[in-house]
Coordinates of C-alpha atoms in Angstrom, one line a residue:
M3 CA -204.6 41.6 -58.4
S4 CA -206.4 40.5 -55.3
I5 CA -209.4 38.2 -55.9
F6 CA -211.4 40.6 -53.7
S7 CA -210.7 43.5 -56.1
H8 CA -211.3 41.5 -59.3
P9 CA -213.9 43.3 -61.5
A10 CA -216.0 40.1 -61.7
Y11 CA -215.9 39.4 -57.9
D12 CA -219.3 39.9 -56.4
K13 CA -219.1 38.9 -52.7
H14 CA -218.4 35.3 -53.7
E15 CA -218.4 33.0 -50.7
Q16 CA -215.6 30.9 -51.9
V17 CA -213.1 30.6 -54.8
A18 CA -210.9 27.5 -54.9
F19 CA -208.0 26.7 -57.1
Y20 CA -206.6 23.2 -57.8
Q21 CA -203.7 21.8 -59.7
D22 CA -202.9 18.1 -60.1
A23 CA -199.5 17.6 -61.8
K24 CA -200.0 13.9 -62.5
S25 CA -203.2 14.3 -64.6
G26 CA -202.4 17.9 -65.8
L27 CA -205.6 19.3 -64.2
K28 CA -205.8 23.0 -63.7
A29 CA -209.2 24.1 -62.4
I30 CA -211.1 26.7 -60.5
I31 CA -214.4 26.4 -58.6
A32 CA -216.4 29.5 -57.6
V33 CA -219.2 29.4 -55.1
H34 CA -221.2 32.7 -55.4
N35 CA -224.1 32.4 -53.0
T36 CA -225.7 29.6 -51.0
N37 CA -228.6 31.5 -49.3
L38 CA -231.2 29.3 -51.1
G39 CA -229.3 26.0 -51.0
P40 CA -226.1 24.4 -52.1
S41 CA -224.5 25.9 -55.2
L42 CA -225.1 23.9 -58.4
G43 CA -223.6 24.7 -61.8
G44 CA -221.9 23.0 -64.7
C45 CA -218.2 22.1 -65.1
R46 CA -216.9 23.8 -68.2
M47 CA -213.7 22.7 -70.0
W48 CA -212.3 25.3 -72.3
P49 CA -208.9 26.3 -73.9
Y50 CA -208.7 29.6 -72.2
A51 CA -206.1 32.0 -73.4
D52 CA -204.7 32.4 -69.9
D53 CA -205.5 31.8 -66.3
G54 CA -207.0 35.3 -65.9
E55 CA -209.6 34.6 -68.6
A56 CA -210.6 31.4 -66.8
L57 CA -210.9 33.2 -63.5
N58 CA -213.1 35.9 -65.0
D59 CA -215.3 33.3 -66.6
V60 CA -215.9 31.2 -63.5
L61 CA -216.6 34.3 -61.4
R62 CA -219.2 35.6 -63.9
L63 CA -220.7 32.2 -64.5
S64 CA -221.1 31.3 -60.8
R65 CA -222.8 34.6 -60.2
G66 CA -225.2 34.0 -63.1
M67 CA -226.1 30.6 -61.6
T68 CA -227.3 32.2 -58.4
Y69 CA -229.6 34.5 -60.4
K70 CA -230.7 31.7 -62.7
S71 CA -231.8 29.3 -59.9
A72 CA -233.5 32.1 -58.1
M73 CA -235.5 33.2 -61.1
A74 CA -236.4 29.6 -61.9
G75 CA -237.8 29.1 -58.3
L76 CA -235.2 26.5 -57.3
K77 CA -233.8 25.9 -53.8
L78 CA -230.2 26.2 -55.1
G79 CA -227.4 28.6 -54.9
G80 CA -224.9 29.5 -57.6
G81 CA -221.6 27.9 -58.4
K82 CA -219.5 26.9 -61.4
A83 CA -216.3 25.1 -62.2
V84 CA -213.9 25.6 -65.1
I85 CA -211.1 23.3 -66.3
I86 CA -208.4 25.0 -68.3
G87 CA -207.7 22.9 -71.4
D88 CA -209.0 21.8 -74.8
P89 CA -211.7 19.2 -74.3
R90 CA -211.0 17.6 -77.6
K91 CA -207.3 17.1 -76.8
D92 CA -206.5 17.3 -73.1
K93 CA -209.4 15.5 -71.5
T94 CA -208.5 12.1 -69.9
P95 CA -210.2 9.8 -67.3
E96 CA -207.3 10.7 -64.9
L97 CA -208.0 14.4 -65.3
L98 CA -211.7 13.9 -64.7
R99 CA -211.1 11.8 -61.6
A100 CA -208.8 14.5 -60.3
M101 CA -211.6 17.0 -60.8
G102 CA -213.8 14.7 -58.8
D103 CA -211.3 14.8 -55.9
F104 CA -211.2 18.6 -56.2
I105 CA -215.0 18.9 -56.0
N106 CA -215.1 16.6 -53.0
T107 CA -212.9 18.9 -51.0
L108 CA -215.7 21.4 -50.9
G109 CA -217.9 19.0 -49.0
G110 CA -221.1 19.6 -50.9
R111 CA -221.1 23.4 -51.1
Y112 CA -220.7 22.9 -54.8
I113 CA -222.5 20.3 -56.9
T114 CA -221.4 19.8 -60.5
A115 CA -223.0 18.8 -63.8
E116 CA -222.1 18.9 -67.5
D117 CA -221.4 22.1 -69.4
S118 CA -219.5 23.3 -72.4
G119 CA -216.7 20.8 -73.1
T120 CA -218.0 18.1 -70.8
S121 CA -220.6 15.4 -71.1
V122 CA -222.8 13.0 -69.2
A123 CA -220.1 10.3 -69.6
D124 CA -217.5 12.7 -68.1
M125 CA -219.8 13.3 -65.1
H126 CA -219.9 9.5 -64.5
I127 CA -216.1 9.5 -64.3
I128 CA -216.1 12.5 -62.0
G129 CA -218.7 10.7 -60.0
E130 CA -216.2 7.9 -59.2
R131 CA -214.5 10.3 -56.8
T132 CA -217.4 12.4 -55.5
K133 CA -221.1 12.1 -54.8
F134 CA -221.6 15.8 -55.5
V135 CA -222.4 15.4 -59.2
S136 CA -225.7 15.6 -61.0
G137 CA -227.1 15.0 -64.4
L138 CA -226.6 11.3 -64.2
I139 CA -230.0 9.8 -63.8
E140 CA -230.6 7.3 -66.6
G141 CA -234.3 7.4 -66.0
S142 CA -234.5 11.0 -67.0
E143 CA -235.8 11.9 -70.4
H144 CA -232.4 12.4 -71.9
G145 CA -230.2 10.0 -69.9
G146 CA -229.2 12.8 -67.5
D147 CA -228.1 15.2 -70.3
P148 CA -229.6 18.7 -69.5
S149 CA -228.8 20.1 -72.9
P150 CA -232.2 19.3 -74.5
S151 CA -234.0 20.9 -71.6
T152 CA -231.8 24.0 -71.9
A153 CA -232.7 24.2 -75.6
Y154 CA -236.4 23.7 -75.0
G155 CA -236.4 26.4 -72.3
V156 CA -234.7 28.9 -74.7
F157 CA -237.2 28.0 -77.4
V158 CA -240.1 28.7 -75.0
G159 CA -238.5 32.0 -73.9
L160 CA -237.7 32.9 -77.5
K161 CA -241.4 32.5 -78.5
A162 CA -242.3 34.9 -75.6
A163 CA -239.8 37.4 -77.0
V164 CA -241.2 37.1 -80.5
E165 CA -244.7 37.6 -79.2
H166 CA -243.7 40.7 -77.2
R167 CA -241.6 42.2 -79.9
W168 CA -243.8 41.5 -82.9
G169 CA -247.2 40.5 -81.5
K170 CA -247.2 37.0 -83.1
T171 CA -247.0 33.4 -81.9
D172 CA -246.2 31.9 -85.3
L173 CA -242.5 31.6 -86.1
T174 CA -243.0 30.7 -89.8
G175 CA -240.6 32.8 -91.9
L176 CA -238.7 34.2 -88.8
K177 CA -235.1 34.8 -89.7
V178 CA -232.8 33.6 -86.9
S179 CA -229.0 33.8 -86.7
L180 CA -227.4 31.3 -84.3
Q181 CA -223.9 31.8 -82.9
G182 CA -223.0 28.3 -81.8
V183 CA -224.7 25.1 -82.8
G184 CA -223.2 22.6 -80.4
N185 CA -225.2 20.5 -77.9
V186 CA -227.7 23.2 -77.0
G187 CA -227.5 25.4 -80.1
F188 CA -228.2 22.6 -82.5
R189 CA -231.2 21.4 -80.6
L190 CA -232.6 25.0 -80.5
A191 CA -232.0 25.3 -84.2
K192 CA -233.9 22.0 -84.7
L193 CA -236.9 23.3 -82.7
L194 CA -236.8 26.6 -84.7
K195 CA -236.6 24.7 -88.0
E196 CA -239.6 22.6 -87.0
A197 CA -241.5 25.8 -86.2
G198 CA -240.8 27.2 -89.7
A199 CA -237.9 29.6 -89.0
E200 CA -235.1 30.3 -91.5
L201 CA -231.7 29.6 -90.0
F202 CA -228.2 31.2 -90.3
V203 CA -225.5 29.6 -88.3
T204 CA -221.8 29.8 -87.3
D205 CA -219.6 27.9 -84.9
I206 CA -215.9 27.5 -84.1
F207 CA -216.1 23.8 -85.1
Q208 CA -216.8 23.1 -88.8
D209 CA -218.4 19.7 -88.1
N210 CA -221.1 21.5 -86.1
I211 CA -221.8 23.9 -89.0
D212 CA -221.9 21.0 -91.5
R213 CA -224.5 19.2 -89.3
A214 CA -226.7 22.2 -89.1
V215 CA -226.5 22.8 -92.9
N216 CA -227.0 19.1 -93.9
E217 CA -229.7 18.2 -91.4
L218 CA -231.6 21.5 -90.9
G219 CA -231.0 23.3 -94.2
A220 CA -229.3 26.2 -92.4
T221 CA -227.2 28.8 -94.2
A222 CA -223.6 28.9 -92.9
V223 CA -221.9 32.3 -92.4
G224 CA -218.6 33.4 -91.1
A225 CA -217.8 33.8 -87.4
D226 CA -217.6 37.6 -87.6
E227 CA -220.3 37.9 -90.3
I228 CA -223.0 36.6 -87.9
F229 CA -223.3 40.1 -86.4
D230 CA -223.9 41.9 -89.7
L231 CA -226.9 39.8 -90.9
D232 CA -230.2 41.4 -91.7
V233 CA -232.4 39.0 -89.7
D234 CA -235.1 39.2 -87.1
L235 CA -233.6 37.6 -84.1
F236 CA -230.1 36.8 -82.9
A237 CA -229.6 33.7 -80.7
P238 CA -226.1 33.6 -79.0
C239 CA -225.5 30.0 -78.0
A240 CA -221.7 29.9 -77.5
M241 CA -219.4 31.8 -75.1
G242 CA -220.2 35.0 -73.2
A243 CA -219.5 38.7 -73.5
I244 CA -220.3 38.8 -77.2
L245 CA -222.7 41.8 -76.9
N246 CA -220.3 44.7 -76.7
D247 CA -219.9 48.2 -78.2
D248 CA -218.7 46.8 -81.5
T249 CA -221.1 43.9 -82.1
I250 CA -224.2 45.8 -80.9
S251 CA -223.5 48.7 -83.3
R252 CA -223.6 46.2 -86.1
L253 CA -226.7 44.2 -85.2
K254 CA -229.8 44.7 -87.4
V255 CA -232.1 42.5 -85.3
G256 CA -235.2 43.2 -83.4
A257 CA -234.7 40.8 -80.5
I258 CA -232.0 38.7 -78.9
A259 CA -232.8 35.3 -77.3
G260 CA -230.1 32.7 -76.9
A261 CA -228.6 30.0 -74.6
A262 CA -225.2 31.5 -73.9
N263 CA -224.3 32.7 -70.4
N264 CA -223.2 36.2 -69.6
Q265 CA -224.0 37.6 -73.1
L266 CA -223.5 41.2 -72.1
A267 CA -219.9 42.3 -72.0
E268 CA -220.8 44.9 -69.4
E269 CA -224.0 45.7 -67.6
R270 CA -224.4 49.0 -69.5
H271 CA -224.8 47.2 -72.7
A272 CA -228.4 46.3 -71.7
A273 CA -229.2 50.0 -72.0
V274 CA -227.3 50.3 -75.3
L275 CA -229.5 47.5 -76.7
R276 CA -232.7 49.2 -75.4
E277 CA -231.7 52.5 -77.0
K278 CA -231.3 50.7 -80.3
G279 CA -234.7 49.2 -80.0
I280 CA -233.5 45.6 -79.6
L281 CA -235.4 43.5 -77.1
Y282 CA -232.9 41.6 -74.9
S283 CA -233.9 38.3 -73.2
P284 CA -231.8 38.1 -70.0
D285 CA -229.7 35.0 -70.5
Y286 CA -229.9 33.5 -67.1
V287 CA -233.7 33.6 -67.2
I288 CA -234.2 32.1 -70.7
N289 CA -231.5 29.4 -70.4
A290 CA -232.7 28.0 -67.1
G291 CA -234.1 24.8 -68.6
G292 CA -231.0 22.8 -67.9
I293 CA -230.7 23.7 -64.2
I294 CA -234.4 23.0 -63.7
D295 CA -233.8 19.5 -65.2
V296 CA -230.8 18.8 -63.1
Y297 CA -232.6 20.1 -59.9
Y298 CA -235.3 17.5 -60.4
Q299 CA -232.7 14.8 -61.0
Q300 CA -231.1 15.8 -57.6
Q301 CA -234.4 15.4 -55.9
G302 CA -234.5 11.7 -56.8
D303 CA -238.1 11.7 -58.1
Y304 CA -237.7 12.6 -61.8
K305 CA -241.0 13.0 -63.7
P306 CA -240.6 14.2 -67.3
A307 CA -244.0 15.8 -67.4
Q308 CA -243.4 17.8 -64.2
V309 CA -240.0 18.9 -65.5
K310 CA -241.4 20.1 -68.8
E311 CA -244.2 22.0 -67.0
H312 CA -241.6 23.8 -64.9
I313 CA -239.5 24.6 -67.9
E314 CA -242.5 26.1 -69.7
T315 CA -242.8 28.7 -66.9
I316 CA -239.8 30.3 -68.4
G317 CA -242.2 31.8 -71.0
S318 CA -244.4 33.5 -68.4
T319 CA -241.3 34.7 -66.5
M320 CA -240.0 36.2 -69.7
K321 CA -243.3 37.9 -70.3
E322 CA -243.3 39.4 -66.8
V323 CA -239.7 40.7 -67.3
F324 CA -240.6 42.3 -70.6
Q325 CA -243.8 43.9 -69.3
R326 CA -242.2 45.3 -66.2
A327 CA -239.3 46.7 -68.2
E328 CA -241.7 48.4 -70.6
E329 CA -243.8 49.9 -67.8
S330 CA -240.9 51.1 -65.7
G331 CA -238.6 52.2 -68.5
E332 CA -235.8 50.0 -67.1
T333 CA -233.8 47.5 -69.0
T334 CA -234.9 43.9 -69.1
A335 CA -231.6 43.0 -67.5
H336 CA -232.1 45.3 -64.6
V337 CA -235.7 44.1 -64.0
A338 CA -234.6 40.5 -64.0
D339 CA -231.7 41.2 -61.6
R340 CA -234.0 43.0 -59.2
I341 CA -236.5 40.1 -59.1
A342 CA -233.7 37.5 -58.6
E343 CA -232.0 39.5 -55.9
E344 CA -235.2 39.8 -53.9
R345 CA -235.6 36.0 -54.1
F346 CA -232.1 35.0 -53.0
G347 CA -231.7 37.8 -50.4
H348 CA -229.1 40.1 -52.0
E349 CA -228.2 42.8 -49.4
D350 CA -228.8 45.7 -51.8
A351 CA -232.2 44.4 -52.9
L352 CA -233.3 43.8 -49.3
K353 CA -232.2 47.3 -48.3
K354 CA -234.1 48.8 -51.3
T355 CA -237.2 46.7 -50.4
D356 CA -237.1 47.9 -46.8
S357 CA -236.7 51.6 -47.8
E358 CA -239.6 51.3 -50.3
A359 CA -241.8 49.7 -47.5
A360 CA -240.9 52.5 -45.2

């Protein structure tokens, strides 16, 4: 299949492939759109089943970053990198340095940061070979790690969803199921626990589950069982495409608000959720806290209070999306897409705006 006819290809500006036999690196970088600025997005390392799965992921993720930055009001484009491999087994300093060499070949069109399977320490190693890396400022609130900011942004957006769906601001007694309690998911769970919510968790790694159970009093459930729970809100905080025909039919929740990227398997699933009466929080809107944090690190004048204030605007943005969707009868996903596309200059959005003006 040609890259141009790939289902996830969305007029991406550049898709680059790289293999380094010496270190074992196999990686892909996708630059989706740079209308607002250089593309910035995390470097994910994951044991993909095959190369096609990795390509699909990087195409979808990079597109999501364009929309995420636009909705967050940042002068950034969208890009993403994926490394094919198990971060717990295959990651080495040599592989990360080779990744730095790869990033450097793009000349600044793509700036990387940590993501699933990579850490701040990994970014420092990548940074030995390229200056186009972010999330390293030790003076930032979390030592450059954007995960806490991502979690906080999701928490802010989740509260907006609860208020819109149930008309309340108190989370006491709210039953929340979390799929994934890693760097971001665990921090979100902690914030929810402190707010009085009851937690049900699952993860592909048992040590992550044990930590949530032991430290937060969460109830552990099976990986597949998470979709069948009779709870109030579902928080996907792992991999994408988990909202599909099968899982949606099983959900008994009133709202979805989580940190995972590309939660909808297909665009049409936003309408399926709406028809079922489930309020969906568009993922790239609610999980923008991390990119906001990294953006300010890139500017070289990091002020924690300013970053927090910007992250908290996620709540008002979510409320706007919910309200406009309710008034128009459109899905929350479609409303968010339309706002983002107007901001980064998507051709279809600009044509629609011109026709409406005429």
